[in-house]
Amino acid sequence: MNHKKFSLRMIIINRFVNNKNKWMSNKGVIHVILFLLSILGVSWFYNYFEIFNFAPFGPHSWRQTDSCAFVQTYYNHGLDFFQPRIHHNIFGEGFGSPSEFPILYYLSAIIWNLFQPHDGILRLVNFSILSLGYFSASRITLHLTNDLFYAIYVPLLLMGSPILAFYGFNYIPNIPALGLSLTGTLFFYYFFKTEKQKWLFFSCVTFLFAGLLKVTVLIPFITILIIFFFEKFHLIKFKKRGKIFKRGRINLFLFFSVSAIIISWIFWVKYYNDLHSCTIFITKTRPIWSLSKSAIIETWQWVTIDGAPDYYHRISRYVIFSLAIILLIFLRKKQPKILYFFNLFIFLGMIGTFLVFYRQFFVHEYYAIEMMVFPTSVFISSFYLLKNQFLKVGNHILTKSVILIFIIFNLINAQKFIDNKYQESYIFNKSYDPSYSKKLEARVFLKKLGIEYPQSVISIPDISPNFSLNYFNLKGWNEYAISPRPFTPWTFYQFKKMGAEFLIVTDEEYLKHEHLKDFIKHPLGSFENSIFVFDLRPIVEPQDN
Protein backbone atom coordinates (compact mmCIF):
# COMPACT_ATOMS: atom_id res chain seq x y z
CA MET A 1 0.00 0.00 0.00
CA ASN A 2 2.78 2.41 0.96
CA HIS A 3 4.69 1.42 -2.17
CA LYS A 4 1.66 2.28 -4.29
CA LYS A 5 1.25 5.64 -2.56
CA PHE A 6 4.95 6.38 -3.10
CA SER A 7 4.67 5.47 -6.80
CA LEU A 8 1.60 7.67 -7.19
CA ARG A 9 3.39 10.59 -5.57
CA MET A 10 6.39 10.12 -7.87
CA ILE A 11 4.13 10.05 -10.92
CA ILE A 12 2.48 13.30 -9.81
CA ILE A 13 5.85 14.94 -9.11
CA ASN A 14 7.27 13.80 -12.46
CA ARG A 15 4.27 15.14 -14.30
CA PHE A 16 4.56 18.43 -12.46
CA VAL A 17 8.27 18.70 -13.30
CA ASN A 18 7.65 17.80 -16.93
CA ASN A 19 4.83 20.33 -17.17
CA LYS A 20 7.06 22.96 -15.57
CA ASN A 21 9.85 22.21 -18.07
CA LYS A 22 7.39 22.49 -20.94
CA TRP A 23 6.15 25.79 -19.48
CA MET A 24 9.70 27.12 -19.26
CA SER A 25 10.52 26.03 -22.78
CA ASN A 26 7.34 27.63 -24.08
CA LYS A 27 7.76 30.85 -22.11
CA GLY A 28 9.42 32.57 -25.06
CA VAL A 29 6.50 31.69 -27.33
CA ILE A 30 3.96 32.74 -24.69
CA HIS A 31 5.85 36.02 -24.32
CA VAL A 32 5.58 36.73 -28.05
CA ILE A 33 1.84 35.97 -28.02
CA LEU A 34 1.19 38.15 -24.97
CA PHE A 35 3.27 40.95 -26.45
CA LEU A 36 1.38 40.88 -29.75
CA LEU A 37 -1.96 40.85 -27.93
CA SER A 38 -0.81 43.83 -25.85
CA ILE A 39 0.27 45.79 -28.95
CA LEU A 40 -3.02 45.04 -30.72
CA GLY A 41 -5.06 45.87 -27.62
CA VAL A 42 -3.36 49.21 -27.03
CA SER A 43 -3.54 50.02 -30.77
CA TRP A 44 -7.29 49.46 -30.63
CA PHE A 45 -7.57 51.51 -27.42
CA TYR A 46 -5.63 54.39 -29.01
CA ASN A 47 -7.74 54.17 -32.17
CA TYR A 48 -4.73 53.52 -34.40
CA PHE A 49 -6.82 51.55 -36.88
CA GLU A 50 -8.78 54.70 -37.73
CA ILE A 51 -5.76 57.01 -37.45
CA PHE A 52 -4.09 54.90 -40.15
CA ASN A 53 -6.36 56.64 -42.65
CA PHE A 54 -5.48 60.18 -41.50
CA ALA A 55 -3.35 62.42 -43.67
CA PRO A 56 -0.70 64.34 -41.68
CA PHE A 57 -2.38 66.73 -39.26
CA GLY A 58 -2.25 67.61 -35.62
CA PRO A 59 0.74 68.89 -33.63
CA HIS A 60 3.84 69.43 -35.76
CA SER A 61 2.01 68.61 -38.97
CA TRP A 62 4.80 70.63 -40.59
CA ARG A 63 7.36 67.97 -39.63
CA GLN A 64 4.97 65.12 -40.32
CA THR A 65 4.38 66.37 -43.85
CA ASP A 66 8.09 66.76 -44.56
CA SER A 67 8.37 62.99 -44.09
CA CYS A 68 5.40 62.30 -46.35
CA ALA A 69 6.83 64.66 -48.96
CA PHE A 70 9.96 62.53 -49.31
CA VAL A 71 7.88 59.37 -49.75
CA GLN A 72 5.68 61.06 -52.34
CA THR A 73 8.55 62.57 -54.34
CA TYR A 74 10.50 59.32 -54.33
CA TYR A 75 7.39 57.71 -55.77
CA ASN A 76 6.87 60.55 -58.26
CA HIS A 77 10.43 60.40 -59.58
CA GLY A 78 10.97 56.70 -60.06
CA LEU A 79 12.61 55.83 -56.74
CA ASP A 80 15.86 57.75 -57.28
CA PHE A 81 17.37 57.19 -53.81
CA PHE A 82 20.27 59.64 -54.05
CA GLN A 83 18.16 62.59 -55.14
CA PRO A 84 15.74 63.26 -52.26
CA ARG A 85 13.49 66.24 -52.77
CA ILE A 86 10.40 67.93 -51.39
CA HIS A 87 7.36 69.68 -52.87
CA HIS A 88 8.56 73.18 -52.09
CA ASN A 89 10.65 74.35 -55.05
CA ILE A 90 12.89 76.53 -52.84
CA PHE A 91 15.13 78.23 -55.45
CA GLY A 92 15.02 75.48 -58.04
CA GLU A 93 13.52 71.99 -58.24
CA GLY A 94 13.06 71.31 -54.55
CA PHE A 95 16.15 69.17 -54.00
CA GLY A 96 16.97 68.80 -50.32
CA SER A 97 17.76 66.13 -47.78
CA PRO A 98 16.57 65.74 -44.21
CA SER A 99 19.07 65.11 -41.45
CA GLU A 100 17.76 61.54 -41.17
CA PHE A 101 18.87 58.85 -43.63
CA PRO A 102 15.83 58.51 -45.94
CA ILE A 103 15.80 54.72 -46.09
CA LEU A 104 12.35 54.40 -44.50
CA TYR A 105 10.88 56.97 -46.90
CA TYR A 106 12.40 55.00 -49.75
CA LEU A 107 11.06 51.72 -48.37
CA SER A 108 7.58 53.24 -48.04
CA ALA A 109 7.75 54.48 -51.64
CA ILE A 110 8.68 50.95 -52.76
CA ILE A 111 5.62 49.60 -50.93
CA TRP A 112 3.55 52.29 -52.67
CA ASN A 113 4.95 51.10 -55.97
CA LEU A 114 4.14 47.47 -55.23
CA PHE A 115 0.61 48.10 -53.99
CA GLN A 116 -0.83 51.60 -54.03
CA PRO A 117 0.01 54.99 -52.50
CA HIS A 118 -1.26 55.63 -48.99
CA ASP A 119 0.16 57.94 -46.33
CA GLY A 120 -0.63 55.35 -43.68
CA ILE A 121 2.13 53.08 -45.00
CA LEU A 122 4.78 55.30 -43.39
CA ARG A 123 2.81 55.28 -40.13
CA LEU A 124 2.81 51.48 -40.24
CA VAL A 125 6.53 51.21 -41.07
CA ASN A 126 7.49 53.53 -38.21
CA PHE A 127 5.20 51.83 -35.71
CA SER A 128 6.42 48.37 -36.71
CA ILE A 129 10.02 49.36 -35.96
CA LEU A 130 8.98 51.00 -32.69
CA SER A 131 7.09 47.82 -31.76
CA LEU A 132 10.28 45.85 -32.43
CA GLY A 133 11.97 48.16 -29.94
CA TYR A 134 9.17 47.62 -27.43
CA PHE A 135 9.59 43.89 -27.88
CA SER A 136 13.35 44.18 -27.38
CA ALA A 137 12.89 46.02 -24.08
CA SER A 138 10.32 43.43 -23.08
CA ARG A 139 12.65 40.57 -24.01
CA ILE A 140 15.52 42.01 -21.96
CA THR A 141 13.15 42.22 -19.00
CA LEU A 142 12.08 38.61 -19.48
CA HIS A 143 15.71 37.47 -19.47
CA LEU A 144 16.53 39.50 -16.35
CA THR A 145 13.40 38.67 -14.33
CA ASN A 146 12.12 35.41 -15.82
CA ASP A 147 8.68 36.89 -15.23
CA LEU A 148 6.13 37.30 -18.01
CA PHE A 149 4.16 39.93 -16.11
CA TYR A 150 7.11 42.27 -15.73
CA ALA A 151 8.23 41.57 -19.29
CA ILE A 152 4.86 42.76 -20.63
CA TYR A 153 4.66 45.62 -18.14
CA VAL A 154 7.70 47.40 -19.64
CA PRO A 155 6.26 48.04 -23.16
CA LEU A 156 2.89 48.92 -21.63
CA LEU A 157 4.57 51.51 -19.40
CA LEU A 158 6.35 52.97 -22.42
CA MET A 159 3.13 53.09 -24.44
CA GLY A 160 1.63 55.04 -21.54
CA SER A 161 3.84 58.00 -22.41
CA PRO A 162 1.71 60.58 -24.28
CA ILE A 163 4.42 61.46 -26.81
CA LEU A 164 5.04 57.79 -27.59
CA ALA A 165 1.30 57.17 -27.76
CA PHE A 166 0.71 60.08 -30.16
CA TYR A 167 3.88 60.03 -32.27
CA GLY A 168 4.30 56.25 -32.05
CA PHE A 169 1.83 55.83 -34.89
CA ASN A 170 2.91 58.83 -36.88
CA TYR A 171 5.31 60.06 -39.52
CA ILE A 172 8.34 61.50 -37.73
CA PRO A 173 11.66 59.56 -37.80
CA ASN A 174 12.39 59.85 -34.07
CA ILE A 175 10.04 56.92 -33.48
CA PRO A 176 11.76 54.22 -35.58
CA ALA A 177 15.13 55.56 -34.37
CA LEU A 178 14.10 54.83 -30.78
CA GLY A 179 12.84 51.38 -31.78
CA LEU A 180 16.16 50.52 -33.43
CA SER A 181 18.11 51.83 -30.44
CA LEU A 182 16.23 49.53 -28.08
CA THR A 183 16.72 46.62 -30.48
CA GLY A 184 20.45 47.31 -30.66
CA THR A 185 20.54 47.18 -26.87
CA LEU A 186 18.89 43.74 -26.88
CA PHE A 187 21.51 42.44 -29.31
CA PHE A 188 24.25 43.80 -27.06
CA TYR A 189 22.65 41.97 -24.12
CA TYR A 190 22.83 38.74 -26.14
CA PHE A 191 26.50 39.47 -26.87
CA PHE A 192 27.14 40.07 -23.16
CA LYS A 193 25.50 36.76 -22.18
CA THR A 194 26.72 34.49 -25.00
CA GLU A 195 30.05 36.16 -25.90
CA LYS A 196 29.23 35.46 -29.54
CA GLN A 197 30.67 38.12 -31.84
CA LYS A 198 27.72 37.97 -34.22
CA TRP A 199 25.47 39.64 -31.63
CA LEU A 200 27.82 42.60 -31.29
CA PHE A 201 27.84 42.89 -35.08
CA PHE A 202 24.03 42.87 -35.18
CA SER A 203 23.99 45.42 -32.37
CA CYS A 204 26.36 47.78 -34.20
CA VAL A 205 24.44 47.50 -37.49
CA THR A 206 21.18 48.24 -35.70
CA PHE A 207 22.70 51.21 -33.88
CA LEU A 208 24.11 52.39 -37.21
CA PHE A 209 20.64 52.69 -38.73
CA ALA A 210 19.29 54.19 -35.52
CA GLY A 211 21.99 56.86 -35.59
CA LEU A 212 21.48 57.52 -39.30
CA LEU A 213 17.86 58.27 -38.51
CA LYS A 214 18.54 60.37 -35.41
CA VAL A 215 22.02 60.75 -33.96
CA THR A 216 20.49 61.82 -30.63
CA VAL A 217 19.17 58.31 -30.08
CA LEU A 218 22.67 56.84 -29.72
CA ILE A 219 22.83 57.23 -25.94
CA PRO A 220 22.89 53.40 -25.39
CA PHE A 221 25.54 52.98 -28.11
CA ILE A 222 27.76 55.65 -26.55
CA THR A 223 27.21 53.92 -23.18
CA ILE A 224 28.46 50.65 -24.67
CA LEU A 225 31.45 52.49 -26.14
CA ILE A 226 32.31 53.97 -22.72
CA ILE A 227 32.02 50.52 -21.13
CA PHE A 228 34.38 49.20 -23.82
CA PHE A 229 37.05 51.78 -22.99
CA PHE A 230 36.59 51.35 -19.23
CA GLU A 231 37.24 47.66 -19.66
CA LYS A 232 40.03 48.17 -22.20
CA PHE A 233 42.00 50.38 -19.82
CA HIS A 234 41.24 48.13 -16.82
CA LEU A 235 39.32 50.86 -15.00
CA ILE A 236 36.33 48.66 -14.14
CA LYS A 237 35.80 44.90 -14.26
CA PHE A 238 32.24 44.23 -15.44
CA LYS A 239 32.36 40.42 -15.44
CA LYS A 240 33.43 38.14 -12.63
CA ARG A 241 35.28 35.97 -15.11
CA GLY A 242 36.92 37.28 -18.24
CA LYS A 243 36.02 40.34 -20.26
CA ILE A 244 33.00 41.49 -22.21
CA PHE A 245 35.06 42.54 -25.22
CA LYS A 246 37.64 39.83 -25.90
CA ARG A 247 38.43 40.91 -29.46
CA GLY A 248 39.49 44.46 -28.78
CA ARG A 249 40.66 45.46 -32.26
CA ILE A 250 37.71 43.95 -34.10
CA ASN A 251 35.27 45.51 -31.64
CA LEU A 252 36.97 48.89 -31.90
CA PHE A 253 36.75 48.66 -35.69
CA LEU A 254 33.01 48.00 -35.44
CA PHE A 255 32.47 50.99 -33.16
CA PHE A 256 34.65 53.19 -35.36
CA SER A 257 32.78 52.11 -38.50
CA VAL A 258 29.41 53.01 -37.02
CA SER A 259 30.67 56.44 -35.98
CA ALA A 260 32.45 57.10 -39.29
CA ILE A 261 29.44 56.21 -41.44
CA ILE A 262 27.09 58.40 -39.38
CA ILE A 263 29.50 61.35 -39.48
CA SER A 264 29.94 60.87 -43.24
CA TRP A 265 26.20 60.95 -43.71
CA ILE A 266 25.92 64.22 -41.76
CA PHE A 267 28.60 65.81 -43.96
CA TRP A 268 26.87 64.53 -47.11
CA VAL A 269 23.55 66.06 -46.01
CA LYS A 270 25.22 69.44 -45.45
CA TYR A 271 26.95 69.21 -48.85
CA TYR A 272 23.76 68.20 -50.66
CA ASN A 273 21.66 70.93 -49.05
CA ASP A 274 24.31 73.60 -49.65
CA LEU A 275 24.55 72.48 -53.28
CA HIS A 276 20.81 73.02 -53.75
CA SER A 277 20.47 76.07 -51.46
CA CYS A 278 18.15 74.15 -49.11
CA THR A 279 17.95 75.69 -45.64
CA ILE A 280 14.72 74.03 -44.54
CA PHE A 281 16.18 71.18 -42.47
CA ILE A 282 18.07 71.64 -39.20
CA THR A 283 21.53 70.08 -39.32
CA LYS A 284 23.09 71.99 -36.43
CA THR A 285 23.06 71.68 -32.67
CA ARG A 286 21.84 74.60 -30.57
CA PRO A 287 23.61 74.07 -27.22
CA ILE A 288 22.66 75.88 -24.06
CA TRP A 289 26.00 77.73 -23.90
CA SER A 290 25.35 79.40 -27.28
CA LEU A 291 22.07 80.99 -26.16
CA SER A 292 21.17 84.23 -24.48
CA LYS A 293 19.90 84.19 -20.91
CA SER A 294 16.35 84.98 -22.06
CA ALA A 295 16.39 82.09 -24.56
CA ILE A 296 17.66 79.70 -21.87
CA ILE A 297 14.90 80.72 -19.47
CA GLU A 298 12.23 80.63 -22.19
CA THR A 299 13.24 77.12 -23.24
CA TRP A 300 13.43 75.84 -19.66
CA GLN A 301 9.98 77.19 -18.84
CA TRP A 302 8.47 75.64 -21.94
CA VAL A 303 10.08 72.24 -21.33
CA THR A 304 9.17 72.08 -17.63
CA ILE A 305 5.69 73.62 -17.83
CA ASP A 306 4.23 73.23 -21.33
CA GLY A 307 6.13 70.21 -22.60
CA ALA A 308 6.39 68.10 -19.44
CA PRO A 309 2.79 66.74 -19.50
CA ASP A 310 3.50 65.37 -22.97
CA TYR A 311 6.31 63.17 -21.66
CA TYR A 312 4.40 61.49 -18.84
CA HIS A 313 1.67 62.39 -16.37
CA ARG A 314 3.01 64.44 -13.43
CA ILE A 315 2.62 61.51 -11.01
CA SER A 316 4.48 59.20 -13.41
CA ARG A 317 7.33 61.69 -13.81
CA TYR A 318 7.74 61.79 -10.02
CA VAL A 319 7.75 57.98 -9.89
CA ILE A 320 10.34 57.63 -12.67
CA PHE A 321 12.78 60.18 -11.25
CA SER A 322 12.31 58.83 -7.72
CA LEU A 323 13.12 55.33 -8.93
CA ALA A 324 16.14 56.69 -10.81
CA ILE A 325 17.51 58.31 -7.64
CA ILE A 326 16.98 55.10 -5.69
CA LEU A 327 18.70 53.03 -8.40
CA LEU A 328 21.66 55.35 -8.88
CA ILE A 329 22.31 56.24 -5.23
CA PHE A 330 20.71 53.92 -2.69
CA LEU A 331 20.66 50.57 -4.51
CA ARG A 332 23.90 50.92 -6.40
CA LYS A 333 25.49 47.82 -4.85
CA LYS A 334 22.38 45.71 -5.38
CA GLN A 335 22.86 45.81 -9.16
CA PRO A 336 25.42 44.10 -11.40
CA LYS A 337 28.09 46.61 -12.43
CA ILE A 338 27.09 46.44 -16.10
CA LEU A 339 23.48 47.31 -15.25
CA TYR A 340 24.40 50.10 -12.87
CA PHE A 341 26.78 51.76 -15.30
CA PHE A 342 24.26 51.38 -18.10
CA ASN A 343 21.73 53.27 -15.99
CA LEU A 344 24.29 55.87 -14.93
CA PHE A 345 25.57 56.68 -18.42
CA ILE A 346 22.12 56.68 -19.96
CA PHE A 347 21.08 59.22 -17.33
CA LEU A 348 24.19 61.33 -17.99
CA GLY A 349 23.72 60.90 -21.74
CA MET A 350 20.16 62.17 -21.48
CA ILE A 351 21.36 65.29 -19.65
CA GLY A 352 24.20 65.80 -22.12
CA THR A 353 21.92 65.46 -25.15
CA PHE A 354 19.46 67.89 -23.60
CA LEU A 355 22.20 70.49 -23.07
CA VAL A 356 23.74 70.08 -26.54
CA PHE A 357 20.39 70.31 -28.36
CA TYR A 358 18.84 72.57 -25.74
CA ARG A 359 17.08 75.15 -27.91
CA GLN A 360 15.57 72.53 -30.20
CA PHE A 361 13.48 71.28 -27.29
CA PHE A 362 11.63 74.59 -27.31
CA VAL A 363 8.08 73.90 -28.66
CA HIS A 364 9.38 70.59 -30.05
CA GLU A 365 8.23 68.08 -27.47
CA TYR A 366 8.94 65.19 -29.84
CA TYR A 367 12.69 65.70 -29.31
CA ALA A 368 12.13 63.99 -25.96
CA ILE A 369 11.30 60.75 -27.79
CA GLU A 370 15.00 59.87 -27.93
CA MET A 371 15.17 60.41 -24.16
CA MET A 372 12.72 57.57 -23.57
CA VAL A 373 15.66 55.18 -23.25
CA PHE A 374 15.99 56.64 -19.76
CA PRO A 375 12.58 55.54 -18.36
CA THR A 376 13.08 52.25 -20.22
CA SER A 377 16.27 51.55 -18.28
CA VAL A 378 14.59 52.66 -15.03
CA PHE A 379 11.64 50.30 -15.52
CA ILE A 380 13.80 47.32 -16.50
CA SER A 381 16.26 47.82 -13.63
CA SER A 382 13.46 48.29 -11.09
CA PHE A 383 11.81 45.04 -12.12
CA TYR A 384 15.18 43.27 -12.06
CA LEU A 385 15.71 44.33 -8.44
CA LEU A 386 12.18 43.36 -7.47
CA LYS A 387 12.74 39.85 -8.78
CA ASN A 388 16.35 39.35 -7.67
CA GLN A 389 16.82 41.39 -4.50
CA PHE A 390 13.30 41.80 -3.13
CA LEU A 391 11.80 38.50 -4.23
CA LYS A 392 8.86 38.38 -1.82
CA VAL A 393 7.79 41.88 -2.77
CA GLY A 394 8.41 41.27 -6.47
CA ASN A 395 6.38 38.08 -6.55
CA HIS A 396 3.51 39.37 -4.43
CA ILE A 397 0.20 39.75 -6.26
CA LEU A 398 -0.35 43.11 -4.57
CA THR A 399 2.88 44.51 -6.10
CA LYS A 400 1.94 43.38 -9.58
CA SER A 401 -1.62 44.66 -9.12
CA VAL A 402 -0.43 48.12 -8.06
CA ILE A 403 1.88 48.31 -11.07
CA LEU A 404 -0.95 47.19 -13.36
CA ILE A 405 -3.19 49.95 -11.98
CA PHE A 406 -0.36 52.41 -12.58
CA ILE A 407 -0.09 51.15 -16.20
CA ILE A 408 -3.84 51.49 -16.80
CA PHE A 409 -3.75 55.01 -15.35
CA ASN A 410 -1.02 56.01 -17.80
CA LEU A 411 -2.69 54.36 -20.78
CA ILE A 412 -5.95 56.22 -20.09
CA ASN A 413 -4.06 59.48 -19.70
CA ALA A 414 -2.25 58.90 -23.01
CA GLN A 415 -5.48 58.01 -24.79
CA LYS A 416 -7.07 61.27 -23.64
CA PHE A 417 -3.95 63.08 -24.82
CA ILE A 418 -4.33 61.61 -28.33
CA ASP A 419 -8.01 62.52 -28.50
CA ASN A 420 -7.37 66.09 -27.35
CA LYS A 421 -4.55 66.61 -29.83
CA TYR A 422 -6.62 65.47 -32.79
CA GLN A 423 -9.78 67.27 -31.68
CA GLU A 424 -7.88 70.55 -31.41
CA SER A 425 -6.34 70.16 -34.89
CA TYR A 426 -7.61 70.45 -38.42
CA ILE A 427 -6.37 70.60 -41.99
CA PHE A 428 -7.91 73.59 -43.77
CA ASN A 429 -10.85 74.26 -41.47
CA LYS A 430 -12.69 72.58 -38.60
CA SER A 431 -15.20 70.82 -40.85
CA TYR A 432 -12.69 69.54 -43.40
CA ASP A 433 -12.21 65.75 -43.42
CA PRO A 434 -8.60 64.86 -42.41
CA SER A 435 -8.68 61.42 -44.07
CA TYR A 436 -6.33 60.30 -46.82
CA SER A 437 -9.34 59.53 -49.05
CA LYS A 438 -10.36 63.21 -48.90
CA LYS A 439 -6.80 64.09 -49.85
CA LEU A 440 -7.18 61.94 -52.97
CA GLU A 441 -10.53 63.58 -53.78
CA ALA A 442 -8.89 67.00 -53.67
CA ARG A 443 -6.19 65.79 -56.06
CA VAL A 444 -8.82 64.40 -58.45
CA PHE A 445 -10.59 67.77 -58.34
CA LEU A 446 -7.37 69.56 -59.29
CA LYS A 447 -6.59 67.04 -62.02
CA LYS A 448 -9.99 67.76 -63.62
CA LEU A 449 -8.90 71.40 -63.74
CA GLY A 450 -5.74 70.34 -65.55
CA ILE A 451 -3.48 70.70 -62.50
CA GLU A 452 -1.22 67.82 -61.51
CA TYR A 453 2.37 66.98 -60.65
CA PRO A 454 4.91 68.33 -61.67
CA GLN A 455 3.13 71.62 -62.32
CA SER A 456 4.01 74.48 -59.97
CA VAL A 457 1.53 76.49 -57.92
CA ILE A 458 1.36 79.08 -55.18
CA SER A 459 -0.48 77.66 -52.18
CA ILE A 460 -1.60 79.96 -49.37
CA PRO A 461 -2.02 80.31 -46.46
CA ASP A 462 0.76 77.95 -45.44
CA ILE A 463 3.92 78.84 -43.52
CA SER A 464 5.33 75.29 -43.66
CA PRO A 465 7.44 74.11 -46.60
CA ASN A 466 5.30 71.15 -47.62
CA PHE A 467 1.96 70.89 -45.83
CA SER A 468 -0.50 72.00 -48.52
CA LEU A 469 1.83 71.27 -51.45
CA ASN A 470 2.13 67.67 -50.31
CA TYR A 471 -1.60 67.53 -49.73
CA PHE A 472 -2.17 68.42 -53.37
CA ASN A 473 0.96 66.58 -54.60
CA LEU A 474 2.15 69.66 -56.48
CA LYS A 475 5.40 71.56 -56.73
CA GLY A 476 5.56 75.23 -55.94
CA TRP A 477 5.82 77.85 -53.25
CA ASN A 478 3.91 79.14 -50.24
CA GLU A 479 4.48 81.54 -47.34
CA TYR A 480 7.40 79.62 -45.86
CA ALA A 481 10.03 82.11 -44.60
CA ILE A 482 8.18 85.00 -46.25
CA SER A 483 6.49 88.06 -44.80
CA PRO A 484 4.09 89.80 -44.80
CA ARG A 485 1.26 87.30 -45.06
CA PRO A 486 -0.33 87.31 -47.54
CA PHE A 487 2.83 88.36 -49.32
CA THR A 488 2.94 91.38 -51.60
CA PRO A 489 2.02 91.43 -55.30
CA TRP A 490 5.72 91.73 -56.12
CA THR A 491 6.33 88.29 -54.53
CA PHE A 492 3.43 86.81 -56.52
CA TYR A 493 5.01 88.04 -59.73
CA GLN A 494 8.42 86.68 -58.75
CA PHE A 495 6.98 83.21 -58.18
CA LYS A 496 5.10 83.50 -61.47
CA LYS A 497 8.37 84.23 -63.24
CA MET A 498 9.87 81.14 -61.59
CA GLY A 499 7.09 78.95 -63.01
CA ALA A 500 3.95 79.25 -60.84
CA GLU A 501 0.90 78.69 -63.06
CA PHE A 502 -1.94 78.53 -60.54
CA LEU A 503 -2.93 79.99 -57.18
CA ILE A 504 -4.57 77.77 -54.56
CA VAL A 505 -6.17 79.47 -51.56
CA THR A 506 -7.38 77.39 -48.60
CA ASP A 507 -8.76 80.20 -46.44
CA GLU A 508 -11.74 82.15 -47.74
CA GLU A 509 -10.74 85.19 -45.66
CA TYR A 510 -7.59 85.51 -47.73
CA LEU A 511 -9.69 86.23 -50.81
CA LYS A 512 -10.71 89.55 -49.28
CA HIS A 513 -7.14 90.76 -48.87
CA GLU A 514 -5.90 93.66 -50.98
CA HIS A 515 -2.73 91.79 -52.01
CA LEU A 516 -4.73 89.12 -53.82
CA LYS A 517 -7.15 91.22 -55.85
CA ASP A 518 -5.11 91.08 -59.08
CA PHE A 519 -4.48 87.35 -58.79
CA ILE A 520 -8.00 86.00 -58.30
CA LYS A 521 -9.49 87.41 -61.48
CA HIS A 522 -9.50 84.04 -63.23
CA PRO A 523 -11.21 81.50 -60.95
CA LEU A 524 -11.17 77.86 -62.05
CA GLY A 525 -13.27 76.29 -59.31
CA SER A 526 -13.59 75.45 -55.63
CA PHE A 527 -13.65 72.24 -53.62
CA GLU A 528 -16.08 71.91 -50.69
CA ASN A 529 -15.84 75.63 -50.03
CA SER A 530 -12.35 75.04 -48.64
CA ILE A 531 -10.01 75.01 -51.64
CA PHE A 532 -10.21 77.85 -54.18
CA VAL A 533 -8.22 77.68 -57.41
CA PHE A 534 -7.22 80.51 -59.75
CA ASP A 535 -5.35 80.67 -63.04
CA LEU A 536 -2.23 82.84 -62.99
CA ARG A 537 -1.22 82.30 -66.61
CA PRO A 538 -3.30 85.12 -68.14
CA ILE A 539 -1.99 87.65 -65.61
CA VAL A 540 0.66 90.03 -66.89
CA GLU A 541 2.89 92.01 -64.57
CA PRO A 542 2.28 95.74 -65.01
CA GLN A 543 5.25 97.72 -66.33
CA ASP A 544 6.48 100.75 -64.43
CA ASN A 545 6.24 103.97 -66.40
Coordinates of C-alpha atoms in Angstrom, one line a residue, residues 60 161-164 167 298-314 317 354 360-369 372 413 417 421:
H60 CA 3.8 69.4 -35.8
S161 CA 3.8 58.0 -22.4
P162 CA 1.7 60.6 -24.3
I163 CA 4.4 61.5 -26.8
L164 CA 5.0 57.8 -27.6
Y167 CA 3.9 60.0 -32.3
E298 CA 12.2 80.6 -22.2
T299 CA 13.2 77.1 -23.2
W300 CA 13.4 75.8 -19.7
Q301 CA 10.0 77.2 -18.8
W302 CA 8.5 75.6 -21.9
V303 CA 10.1 72.2 -21.3
T304 CA 9.2 72.1 -17.6
I305 CA 5.7 73.6 -17.8
D306 CA 4.2 73.2 -21.3
G307 CA 6.1 70.2 -22.6
A308 CA 6.4 68.1 -19.4
P309 CA 2.8 66.7 -19.5
D310 CA 3.5 65.4 -23.0
Y311 CA 6.3 63.2 -21.7
Y312 CA 4.4 61.5 -18.8
H313 CA 1.7 62.4 -16.4
R314 CA 3.0 64.4 -13.4
R317 CA 7.3 61.7 -13.8
F354 CA 19.5 67.9 -23.6
Q360 CA 15.6 72.5 -30.2
F361 CA 13.5 71.3 -27.3
F362 CA 11.6 74.6 -27.3
V363 CA 8.1 73.9 -28.7
H364 CA 9.4 70.6 -30.1
E365 CA 8.2 68.1 -27.5
Y366 CA 8.9 65.2 -29.8
Y367 CA 12.7 65.7 -29.3
A368 CA 12.1 64.0 -26.0
I369 CA 11.3 60.7 -27.8
M372 CA 12.7 57.6 -23.6
N413 CA -4.1 59.5 -19.7
F417 CA -4.0 63.1 -24.8
K421 CA -4.5 66.6 -29.8

